[in-house]
Amino acid sequence: MTTEKTVLVVGASRGLGFALAEEYCRRGRQVIATSRGQSSSLKQLQERYPETLEIETVDVVDLGSVKALHSRLEGRKLDVLFVNAGVCKAKELTPVEVKEKDFLDMMLTNALSPMRIIEIFHNSVMEEGVIAVMSSEIGSIGKCFGFWELYSSSKAALNMLMAAFAARNNEDKRALLLVAPGWVRTEMGGPEATLEISESIPLVADMVERNAGKPGLRFIDRHGQILPW
Ligand SMILES: NC(=O)c1ccc[n+]([C@@H]2O[C@H](COP(=O)([O-])OP(=O)(O)OC[C@H]3O[C@@H](n4cnc5c(N)ncnc54)[C@H](OP(=O)(O)O)[C@@H]3O)[C@@H](O)[C@H]2O)c1
């Protein structure tokens, strides 16, 4: 068994999650990367890092699947838990226009499911470790411009659930980060987004590293700037 630091990235089949897994592999970490189905990108990454990349399966909205992953990883200690999985549906729609199912899917995938994972896995994270979850700048209520409002509301709900978790666990020494990666060109971010993945993810990984051993909850961007709730 390696003595390298271990990182679990949940939702790493593509986009920012895949880039995080790749970045941590490049940094020599032991990486456990999850996808919900087969990911050819992760398979290829494993060919490049056969010793250090482990691929696991989990569908974040399926509580049974999350508990099964937790059982499979029993006894493993994590330096970083990074919950990245998320969906964006009905970007431009309003509450009257959106299909209810699309709104509920976003709430379930982006708010409730990450918090169930954090609840179930937080004791697997080292005391000086980091629990990070992908939030978004547009999850800020204080700085709301009405952009992608239904999706934004799912990230605001995530922020509230994480704040409630932090309040309930106020003696916890782990850093709790709600991460805003910037607007990034992925399938979700779209071609008009302002950043390449390479302009966001290395900075996110640096920022997470700097937060190790610093207890408390922070809504924080890739540069380490604290964002308004
Ligand atoms: N791109 C941006 O500008 C931006 C900005 C702020 C925040 N974010 C957040 O960053 C995260 C990643 O976004 P992205 O831009 O990389 O999006 P993306 O390219 O659409 O990738 C989304 C990832 O989430 C996974 N996922 C979705 N539902 C899942 C489920 N039920 N179980 C397991 N995995 C699931 C997807 O897996 P599959 O391949 O199986 O679908 C995929 O790996 C999301 O939380 C997003 O809200 C993105």
Tab-separated table of C-alpha atoms in Angstrom, residues 1-189:
chain	number	residue	atom	x	y	z
A	1	MET	CA	0.000	0.000	0.000
A	2	THR	CA	1.289	3.422	-0.972
A	3	THR	CA	2.142	6.181	1.524
A	4	GLU	CA	1.080	8.821	-0.996
A	5	LYS	CA	-1.901	10.976	-0.140
A	6	THR	CA	-5.219	9.553	-1.279
A	7	VAL	CA	-7.878	11.555	-3.095
A	8	LEU	CA	-11.408	10.381	-3.894
A	9	VAL	CA	-12.986	12.253	-6.817
A	10	VAL	CA	-16.690	11.495	-7.188
A	11	GLY	CA	-18.014	12.108	-10.702
A	12	ALA	CA	-14.815	11.879	-12.739
A	13	SER	CA	-15.940	10.453	-16.091
A	14	ARG	CA	-15.453	13.718	-17.992
A	15	GLY	CA	-15.272	17.513	-17.678
A	16	LEU	CA	-13.934	19.050	-14.474
A	17	GLY	CA	-14.056	15.798	-12.500
A	18	PHE	CA	-11.939	13.958	-15.052
A	19	ALA	CA	-9.497	16.875	-15.133
A	20	LEU	CA	-9.257	16.790	-11.317
A	21	ALA	CA	-8.494	13.057	-11.370
A	22	GLU	CA	-5.840	13.627	-14.059
A	23	GLU	CA	-4.342	16.560	-12.142
A	24	TYR	CA	-4.078	14.517	-8.922
A	25	CYS	CA	-2.506	11.604	-10.851
A	26	ARG	CA	0.036	14.040	-12.305
A	27	ARG	CA	0.813	15.229	-8.746
A	28	GLY	CA	1.590	11.663	-7.640
A	29	ARG	CA	-1.482	11.144	-5.484
A	30	GLN	CA	-3.234	7.811	-5.015
A	31	VAL	CA	-6.481	8.589	-6.858
A	32	ILE	CA	-9.837	6.851	-6.576
A	33	ALA	CA	-11.969	8.222	-9.411
A	34	THR	CA	-15.612	7.310	-9.834
A	35	SER	CA	-17.962	7.220	-12.787
A	36	ARG	CA	-21.548	6.008	-12.930
A	37	GLY	CA	-21.022	3.986	-16.116
A	38	GLN	CA	-18.012	2.972	-18.169
A	39	SER	CA	-15.671	5.900	-18.861
A	40	SER	CA	-13.234	5.351	-21.717
A	41	SER	CA	-11.368	8.515	-20.635
A	42	LEU	CA	-10.778	7.103	-17.156
A	43	LYS	CA	-9.710	3.744	-18.619
A	44	GLN	CA	-7.119	5.522	-20.787
A	45	LEU	CA	-5.945	7.541	-17.793
A	46	GLN	CA	-5.504	4.303	-15.851
A	47	GLU	CA	-3.253	2.985	-18.630
A	48	ARG	CA	-1.040	6.031	-18.005
A	49	TYR	CA	-1.166	5.674	-14.201
A	50	PRO	CA	-1.734	1.936	-13.556
A	51	GLU	CA	-0.193	2.017	-10.067
A	52	THR	CA	-1.982	5.044	-8.696
A	53	LEU	CA	-5.404	5.354	-10.361
A	54	GLU	CA	-8.261	3.183	-9.145
A	55	ILE	CA	-11.628	3.375	-10.903
A	56	GLU	CA	-14.816	2.889	-8.912
A	57	THR	CA	-18.491	3.070	-9.831
A	58	VAL	CA	-21.181	5.110	-8.132
A	59	ASP	CA	-24.385	6.810	-9.173
A	60	VAL	CA	-24.605	9.693	-6.732
A	61	VAL	CA	-28.404	9.836	-6.715
A	62	ASP	CA	-28.652	6.167	-5.719
A	63	LEU	CA	-28.131	5.980	-1.955
A	64	GLY	CA	-27.612	2.200	-2.120
A	65	SER	CA	-24.820	2.680	-4.637
A	66	VAL	CA	-23.176	5.335	-2.402
A	67	LYS	CA	-23.345	3.011	0.624
A	68	ALA	CA	-21.921	0.140	-1.437
A	69	LEU	CA	-18.967	2.330	-2.471
A	70	HIS	CA	-18.427	3.262	1.179
A	71	SER	CA	-18.341	-0.446	2.120
A	72	ARG	CA	-15.886	-1.238	-0.689
A	73	LEU	CA	-13.587	1.545	0.547
A	74	GLU	CA	-13.924	0.574	4.230
A	75	GLY	CA	-10.650	1.147	6.092
A	76	ARG	CA	-9.225	3.530	3.467
A	77	LYS	CA	-8.238	6.958	4.764
A	78	LEU	CA	-8.702	9.909	2.422
A	79	ASP	CA	-6.704	13.128	2.432
A	80	VAL	CA	-9.189	14.757	0.071
A	81	LEU	CA	-12.807	13.896	-0.697
A	82	PHE	CA	-13.913	15.904	-3.739
A	83	VAL	CA	-17.561	15.562	-4.761
A	84	ASN	CA	-17.768	16.930	-8.275
A	85	ALA	CA	-20.786	15.265	-9.945
A	86	GLY	CA	-23.502	17.646	-11.045
A	87	VAL	CA	-26.114	18.293	-13.719
A	88	CYS	CA	-27.480	21.408	-15.364
A	89	LYS	CA	-30.867	21.297	-17.073
A	90	ALA	CA	-33.141	24.061	-18.333
A	91	LYS	CA	-30.360	26.666	-18.162
A	92	GLU	CA	-32.331	29.632	-19.492
A	93	LEU	CA	-35.805	28.683	-18.231
A	94	THR	CA	-37.879	30.278	-15.473
A	95	PRO	CA	-39.830	28.519	-12.699
A	96	VAL	CA	-43.008	28.543	-14.819
A	97	GLU	CA	-41.279	27.097	-17.897
A	98	VAL	CA	-39.100	24.360	-16.398
A	99	LYS	CA	-40.238	20.757	-16.396
A	100	GLU	CA	-40.665	19.802	-12.748
A	101	LYS	CA	-38.626	16.650	-13.263
A	102	ASP	CA	-35.639	18.653	-14.540
A	103	PHE	CA	-35.753	20.928	-11.492
A	104	LEU	CA	-36.056	17.963	-9.134
A	105	ASP	CA	-33.161	16.180	-10.904
A	106	MET	CA	-30.915	19.205	-10.288
A	107	MET	CA	-31.931	19.442	-6.635
A	108	LEU	CA	-31.338	15.730	-6.142
A	109	THR	CA	-28.006	15.527	-8.004
A	110	ASN	CA	-26.513	18.893	-7.055
A	111	ALA	CA	-27.756	19.453	-3.501
A	112	LEU	CA	-29.060	16.370	-1.691
A	113	SER	CA	-26.754	13.715	-3.181
A	114	PRO	CA	-23.391	15.450	-2.524
A	115	MET	CA	-24.433	16.024	1.068
A	116	ARG	CA	-25.401	12.384	1.534
A	117	ILE	CA	-21.951	11.424	0.244
A	118	ILE	CA	-20.268	13.873	2.617
A	119	GLU	CA	-22.388	12.627	5.522
A	120	ILE	CA	-21.492	8.999	4.773
A	121	PHE	CA	-17.797	9.515	3.951
A	122	HIS	CA	-16.696	12.326	6.242
A	123	ASN	CA	-15.198	10.005	8.864
A	124	SER	CA	-13.110	8.398	6.109
A	125	VAL	CA	-11.342	11.751	5.617
A	126	MET	CA	-8.215	12.387	7.725
A	127	GLU	CA	-8.696	14.951	10.503
A	128	GLU	CA	-6.362	17.405	8.750
A	129	GLY	CA	-7.958	16.571	5.405
A	130	VAL	CA	-10.259	18.426	3.046
A	131	ILE	CA	-13.866	17.785	2.103
A	132	ALA	CA	-14.627	19.710	-1.071
A	133	VAL	CA	-17.757	19.866	-3.171
A	134	MET	CA	-18.205	21.601	-6.512
A	135	SER	CA	-20.519	24.556	-5.969
A	136	SER	CA	-20.571	27.589	-8.270
A	137	GLU	CA	-20.112	31.366	-8.231
A	138	ILE	CA	-23.743	31.588	-9.375
A	139	GLY	CA	-24.879	29.744	-6.241
A	140	SER	CA	-24.276	33.008	-4.374
A	141	ILE	CA	-27.541	34.666	-3.278
A	142	GLY	CA	-25.712	37.877	-2.349
A	143	LYS	CA	-24.304	38.242	-5.876
A	144	CYS	CA	-27.252	36.949	-7.912
A	145	PHE	CA	-27.587	38.230	-11.494
A	146	GLY	CA	-30.380	35.812	-12.452
A	147	PHE	CA	-28.041	33.688	-14.618
A	148	TRP	CA	-29.186	30.022	-15.071
A	149	GLU	CA	-31.528	30.615	-12.155
A	150	LEU	CA	-32.899	27.102	-11.613
A	151	TYR	CA	-29.459	25.491	-11.678
A	152	SER	CA	-28.138	28.314	-9.449
A	153	SER	CA	-30.835	27.585	-6.901
A	154	SER	CA	-29.631	23.966	-6.647
A	155	LYS	CA	-26.112	25.212	-5.834
A	156	ALA	CA	-27.519	27.701	-3.274
A	157	ALA	CA	-29.362	24.743	-1.701
A	158	LEU	CA	-26.087	22.781	-1.659
A	159	ASN	CA	-24.381	25.707	0.088
A	160	MET	CA	-27.122	25.802	2.733
A	161	LEU	CA	-26.940	22.047	3.340
A	162	MET	CA	-23.148	22.244	3.702
A	163	ALA	CA	-23.523	25.175	6.133
A	164	ALA	CA	-25.992	23.099	8.179
A	165	PHE	CA	-23.572	20.145	8.136
A	166	ALA	CA	-20.753	22.445	9.319
A	167	ALA	CA	-22.936	23.820	12.118
A	168	ARG	CA	-23.840	20.299	13.269
A	169	ASN	CA	-20.157	19.257	13.203
A	170	ASN	CA	-18.605	22.430	14.568
A	171	GLU	CA	-15.814	20.594	16.418
A	172	ASP	CA	-14.675	18.957	13.169
A	173	LYS	CA	-11.056	19.730	12.199
A	174	ARG	CA	-11.508	19.040	8.486
A	175	ALA	CA	-11.692	21.894	5.991
A	176	LEU	CA	-15.127	22.088	4.342
A	177	LEU	CA	-14.984	23.779	0.957
A	178	LEU	CA	-17.757	24.852	-1.396
A	179	VAL	CA	-15.666	25.341	-4.508
A	180	ALA	CA	-16.417	27.816	-7.301
A	181	PRO	CA	-14.228	26.778	-10.261
A	182	GLY	CA	-15.071	29.712	-12.573
A	183	TRP	CA	-17.092	29.447	-15.798
A	184	VAL	CA	-15.324	26.655	-17.648
A	185	ARG	CA	-15.671	25.237	-21.188
A	186	THR	CA	-17.049	21.735	-20.562
A	187	GLU	CA	-20.205	20.050	-21.808
A	188	MET	CA	-22.053	21.838	-19.004
A	189	GLY	CA	-20.223	25.176	-19.174
